[in-house]
JSON list of C-alpha atoms in Angstrom, two decimals:
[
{"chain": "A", "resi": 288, "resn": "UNK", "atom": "CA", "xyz": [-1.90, 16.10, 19.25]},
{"chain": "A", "resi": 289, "resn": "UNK", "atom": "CA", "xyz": [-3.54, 13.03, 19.59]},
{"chain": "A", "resi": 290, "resn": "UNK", "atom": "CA", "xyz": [-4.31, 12.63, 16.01]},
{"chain": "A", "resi": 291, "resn": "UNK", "atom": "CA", "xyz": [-0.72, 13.83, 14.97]},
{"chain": "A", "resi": 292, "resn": "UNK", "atom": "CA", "xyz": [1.49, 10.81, 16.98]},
{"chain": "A", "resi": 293, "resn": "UNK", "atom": "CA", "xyz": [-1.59, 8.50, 15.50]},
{"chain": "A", "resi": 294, "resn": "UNK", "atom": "CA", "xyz": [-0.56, 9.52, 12.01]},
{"chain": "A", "resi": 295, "resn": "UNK", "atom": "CA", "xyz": [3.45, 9.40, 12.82]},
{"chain": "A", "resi": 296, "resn": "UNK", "atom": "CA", "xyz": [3.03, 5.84, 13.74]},
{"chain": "A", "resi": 297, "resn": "UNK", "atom": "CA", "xyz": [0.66, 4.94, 10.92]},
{"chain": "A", "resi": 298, "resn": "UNK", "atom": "CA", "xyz": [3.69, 6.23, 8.84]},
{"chain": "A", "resi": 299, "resn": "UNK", "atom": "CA", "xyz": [6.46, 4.05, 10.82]},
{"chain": "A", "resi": 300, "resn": "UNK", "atom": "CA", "xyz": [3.64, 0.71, 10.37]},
{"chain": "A", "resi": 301, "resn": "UNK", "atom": "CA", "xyz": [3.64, 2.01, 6.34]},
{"chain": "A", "resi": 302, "resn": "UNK", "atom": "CA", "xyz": [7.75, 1.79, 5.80]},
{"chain": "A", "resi": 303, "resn": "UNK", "atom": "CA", "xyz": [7.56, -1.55, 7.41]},
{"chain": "A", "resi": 304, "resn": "UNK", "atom": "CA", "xyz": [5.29, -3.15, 4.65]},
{"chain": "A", "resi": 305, "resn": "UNK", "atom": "CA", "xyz": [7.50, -2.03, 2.28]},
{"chain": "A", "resi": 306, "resn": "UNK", "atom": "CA", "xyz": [10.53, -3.10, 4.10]},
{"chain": "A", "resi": 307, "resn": "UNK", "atom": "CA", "xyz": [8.89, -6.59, 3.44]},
{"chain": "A", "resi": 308, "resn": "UNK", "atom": "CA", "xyz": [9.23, -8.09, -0.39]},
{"chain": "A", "resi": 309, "resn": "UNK", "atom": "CA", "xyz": [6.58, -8.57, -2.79]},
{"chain": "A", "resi": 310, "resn": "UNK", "atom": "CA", "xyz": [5.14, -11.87, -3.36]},
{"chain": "A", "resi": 311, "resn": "UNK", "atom": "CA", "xyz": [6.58, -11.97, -6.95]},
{"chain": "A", "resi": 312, "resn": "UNK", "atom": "CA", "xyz": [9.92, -13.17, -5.42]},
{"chain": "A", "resi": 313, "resn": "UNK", "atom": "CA", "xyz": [8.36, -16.50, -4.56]},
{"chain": "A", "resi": 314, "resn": "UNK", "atom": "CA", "xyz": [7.84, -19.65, -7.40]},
{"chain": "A", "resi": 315, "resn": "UNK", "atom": "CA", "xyz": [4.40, -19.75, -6.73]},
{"chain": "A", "resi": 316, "resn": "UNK", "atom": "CA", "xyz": [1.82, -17.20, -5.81]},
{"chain": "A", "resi": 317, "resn": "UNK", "atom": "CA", "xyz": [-1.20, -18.42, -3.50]},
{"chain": "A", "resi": 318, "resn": "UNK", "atom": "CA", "xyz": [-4.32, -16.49, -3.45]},
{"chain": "A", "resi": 319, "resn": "UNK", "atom": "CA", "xyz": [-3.94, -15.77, 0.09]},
{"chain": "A", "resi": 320, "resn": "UNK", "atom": "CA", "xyz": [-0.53, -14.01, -0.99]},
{"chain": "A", "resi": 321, "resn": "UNK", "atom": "CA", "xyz": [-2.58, -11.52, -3.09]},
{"chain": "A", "resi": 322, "resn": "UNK", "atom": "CA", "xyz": [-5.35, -10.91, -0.60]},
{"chain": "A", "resi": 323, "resn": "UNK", "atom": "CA", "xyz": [-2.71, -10.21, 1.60]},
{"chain": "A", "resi": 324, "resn": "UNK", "atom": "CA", "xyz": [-1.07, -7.94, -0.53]},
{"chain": "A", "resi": 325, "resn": "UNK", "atom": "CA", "xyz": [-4.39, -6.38, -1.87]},
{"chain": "A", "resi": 326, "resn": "UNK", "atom": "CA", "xyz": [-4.79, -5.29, 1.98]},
{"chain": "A", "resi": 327, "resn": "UNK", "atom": "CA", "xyz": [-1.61, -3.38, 2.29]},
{"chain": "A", "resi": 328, "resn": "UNK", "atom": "CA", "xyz": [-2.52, -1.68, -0.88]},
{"chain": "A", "resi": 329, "resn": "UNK", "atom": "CA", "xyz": [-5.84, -0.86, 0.71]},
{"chain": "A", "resi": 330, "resn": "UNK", "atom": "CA", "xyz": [-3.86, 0.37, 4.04]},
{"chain": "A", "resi": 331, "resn": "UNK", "atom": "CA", "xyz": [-1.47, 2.32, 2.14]},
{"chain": "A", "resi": 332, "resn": "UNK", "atom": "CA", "xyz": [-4.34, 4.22, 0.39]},
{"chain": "A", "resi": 333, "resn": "UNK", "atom": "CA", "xyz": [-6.59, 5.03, 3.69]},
{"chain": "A", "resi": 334, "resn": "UNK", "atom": "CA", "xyz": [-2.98, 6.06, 4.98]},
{"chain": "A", "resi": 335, "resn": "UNK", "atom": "CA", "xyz": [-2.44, 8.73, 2.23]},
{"chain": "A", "resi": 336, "resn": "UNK", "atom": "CA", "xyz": [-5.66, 9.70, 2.53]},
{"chain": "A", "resi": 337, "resn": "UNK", "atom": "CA", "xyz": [-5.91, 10.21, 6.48]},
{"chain": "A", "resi": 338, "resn": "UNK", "atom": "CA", "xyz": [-2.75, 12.13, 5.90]},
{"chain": "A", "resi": 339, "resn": "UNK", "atom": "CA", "xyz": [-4.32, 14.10, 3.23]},
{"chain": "A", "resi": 340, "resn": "UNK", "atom": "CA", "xyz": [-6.75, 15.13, 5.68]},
{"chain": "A", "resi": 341, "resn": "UNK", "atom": "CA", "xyz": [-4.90, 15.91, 8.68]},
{"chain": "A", "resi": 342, "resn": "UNK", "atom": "CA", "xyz": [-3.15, 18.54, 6.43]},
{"chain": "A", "resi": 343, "resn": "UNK", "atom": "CA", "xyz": [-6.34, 19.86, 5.57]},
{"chain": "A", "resi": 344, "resn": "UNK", "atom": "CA", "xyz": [-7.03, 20.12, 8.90]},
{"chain": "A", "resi": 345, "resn": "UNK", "atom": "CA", "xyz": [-4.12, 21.85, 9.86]},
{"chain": "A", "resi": 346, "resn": "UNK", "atom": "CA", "xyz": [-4.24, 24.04, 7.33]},
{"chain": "A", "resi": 347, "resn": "UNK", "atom": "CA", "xyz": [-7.85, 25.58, 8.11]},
{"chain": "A", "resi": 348, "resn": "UNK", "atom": "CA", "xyz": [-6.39, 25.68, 12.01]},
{"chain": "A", "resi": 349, "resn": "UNK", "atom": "CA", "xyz": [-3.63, 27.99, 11.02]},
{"chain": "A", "resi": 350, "resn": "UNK", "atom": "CA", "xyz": [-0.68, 25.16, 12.11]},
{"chain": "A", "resi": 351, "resn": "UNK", "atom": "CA", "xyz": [1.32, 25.66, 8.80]},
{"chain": "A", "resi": 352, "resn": "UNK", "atom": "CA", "xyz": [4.13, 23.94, 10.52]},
{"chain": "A", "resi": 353, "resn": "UNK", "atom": "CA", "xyz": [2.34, 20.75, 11.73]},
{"chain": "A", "resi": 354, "resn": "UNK", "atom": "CA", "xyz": [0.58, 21.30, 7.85]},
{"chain": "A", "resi": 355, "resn": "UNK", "atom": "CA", "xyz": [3.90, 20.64, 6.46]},
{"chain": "A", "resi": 356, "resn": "UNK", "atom": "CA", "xyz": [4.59, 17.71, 8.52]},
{"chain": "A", "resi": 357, "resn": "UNK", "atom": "CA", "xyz": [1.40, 16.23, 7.24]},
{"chain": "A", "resi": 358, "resn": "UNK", "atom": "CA", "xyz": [1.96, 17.01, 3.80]},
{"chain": "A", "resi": 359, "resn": "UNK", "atom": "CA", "xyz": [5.54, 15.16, 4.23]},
{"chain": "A", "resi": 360, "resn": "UNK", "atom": "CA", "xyz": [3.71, 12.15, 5.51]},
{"chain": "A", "resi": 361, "resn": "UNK", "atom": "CA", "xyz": [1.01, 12.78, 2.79]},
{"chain": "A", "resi": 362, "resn": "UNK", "atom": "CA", "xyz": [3.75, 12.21, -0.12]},
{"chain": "A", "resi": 363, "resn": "UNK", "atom": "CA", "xyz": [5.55, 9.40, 0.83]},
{"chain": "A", "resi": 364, "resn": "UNK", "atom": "CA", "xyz": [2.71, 7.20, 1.81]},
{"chain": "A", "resi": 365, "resn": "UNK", "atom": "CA", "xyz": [1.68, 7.96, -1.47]},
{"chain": "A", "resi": 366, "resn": "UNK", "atom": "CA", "xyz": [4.48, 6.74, -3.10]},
{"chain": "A", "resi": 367, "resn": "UNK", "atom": "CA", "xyz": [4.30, 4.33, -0.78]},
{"chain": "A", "resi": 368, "resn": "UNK", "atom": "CA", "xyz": [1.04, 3.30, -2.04]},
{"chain": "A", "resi": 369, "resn": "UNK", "atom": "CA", "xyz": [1.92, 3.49, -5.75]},
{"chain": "A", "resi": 370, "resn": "UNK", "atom": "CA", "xyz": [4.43, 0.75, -5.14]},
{"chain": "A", "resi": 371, "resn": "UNK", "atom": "CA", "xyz": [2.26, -1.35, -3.61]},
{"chain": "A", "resi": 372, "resn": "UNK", "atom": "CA", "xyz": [0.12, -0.58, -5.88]},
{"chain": "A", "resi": 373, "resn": "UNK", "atom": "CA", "xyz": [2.50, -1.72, -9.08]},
{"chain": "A", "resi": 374, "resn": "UNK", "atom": "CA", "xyz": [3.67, -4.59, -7.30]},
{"chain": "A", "resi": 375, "resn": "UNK", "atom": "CA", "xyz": [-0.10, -5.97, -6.98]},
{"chain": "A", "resi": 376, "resn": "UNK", "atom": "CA", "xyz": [-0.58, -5.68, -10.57]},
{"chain": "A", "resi": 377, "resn": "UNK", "atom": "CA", "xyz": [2.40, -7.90, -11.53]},
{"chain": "A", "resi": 378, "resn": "UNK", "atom": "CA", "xyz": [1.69, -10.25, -9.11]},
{"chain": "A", "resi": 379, "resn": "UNK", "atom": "CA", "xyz": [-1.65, -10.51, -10.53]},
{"chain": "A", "resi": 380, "resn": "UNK", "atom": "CA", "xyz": [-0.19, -10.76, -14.60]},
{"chain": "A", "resi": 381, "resn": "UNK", "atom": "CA", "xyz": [2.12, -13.62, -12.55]},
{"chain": "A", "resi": 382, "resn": "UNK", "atom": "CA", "xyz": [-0.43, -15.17, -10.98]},
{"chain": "A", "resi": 383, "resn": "UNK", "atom": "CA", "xyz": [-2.44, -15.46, -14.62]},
{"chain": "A", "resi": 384, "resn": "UNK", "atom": "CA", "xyz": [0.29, -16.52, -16.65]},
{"chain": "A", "resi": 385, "resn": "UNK", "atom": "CA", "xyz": [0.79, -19.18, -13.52]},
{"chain": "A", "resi": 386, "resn": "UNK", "atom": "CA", "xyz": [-2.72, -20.74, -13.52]},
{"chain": "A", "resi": 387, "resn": "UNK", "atom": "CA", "xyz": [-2.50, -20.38, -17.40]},
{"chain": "A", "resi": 388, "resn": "UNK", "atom": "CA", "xyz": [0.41, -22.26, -17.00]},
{"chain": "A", "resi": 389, "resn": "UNK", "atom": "CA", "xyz": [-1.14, -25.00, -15.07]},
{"chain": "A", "resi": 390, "resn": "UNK", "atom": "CA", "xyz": [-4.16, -25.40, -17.48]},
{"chain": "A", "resi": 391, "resn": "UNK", "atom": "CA", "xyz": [-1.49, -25.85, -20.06]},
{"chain": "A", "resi": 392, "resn": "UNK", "atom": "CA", "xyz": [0.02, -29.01, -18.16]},
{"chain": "A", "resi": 393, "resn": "UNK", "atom": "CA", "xyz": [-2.90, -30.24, -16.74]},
{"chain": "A", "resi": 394, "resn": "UNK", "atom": "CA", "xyz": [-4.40, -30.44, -20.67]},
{"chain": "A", "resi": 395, "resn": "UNK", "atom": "CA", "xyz": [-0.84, -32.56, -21.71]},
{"chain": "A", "resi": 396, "resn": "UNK", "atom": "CA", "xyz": [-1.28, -35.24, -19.02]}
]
């Protein structure tokens, strides 16, 4: 049980990162903005994964119920992750063509 309200709340923490926007909306994008979001990528997966395994779990106890519940969880932190996931890599192609950018101007002047 104690593992089951530790994975519901894992799920409520998960739809508030998302709830937040990506770092792309900003002008400029700082490193620390894309170790940050690097980190709720990383969450997102161990999420997914934990849930992954608590159905597992529940399947080889016989609890298809709680199983399904899990396997609920399971799917949308993994879309869940895949958006992080997406959103990382164009803040990363951003970030590029912004320090590419910079080069640029710093070369002109």
């Amino acid at each position: 049980m104690r593992r089951f309200m530790t994975c519901l709340l894992l799920a409520g923490t998960c739809v508030l990162c998302l709830a937040q926007p990506p770092c792309c909306a900003q002008n400029r994008i700082t490193q620390a903005q894309l170790e940050k979001l690097a980190d709720k990528v990383k969450a997102q997966r161990d999420a997914y994964l934990r849930f992954e395994g608590a159905e597992q779990e529940a399947l080889q106890d016989g609890l298809a119920e709680r199983a399904a519940v899990f396997r609920e969880a399971k799917l949308k932190a993994k879309a869940a992750y895949l958006a992080l996931d997406a959103d990382l890599k164009k803040s990363l192609e951003a970030k590029n063509a912004q320090d590419k950018a910079d080069q640029r101007a710093a070369i002109e002047h």
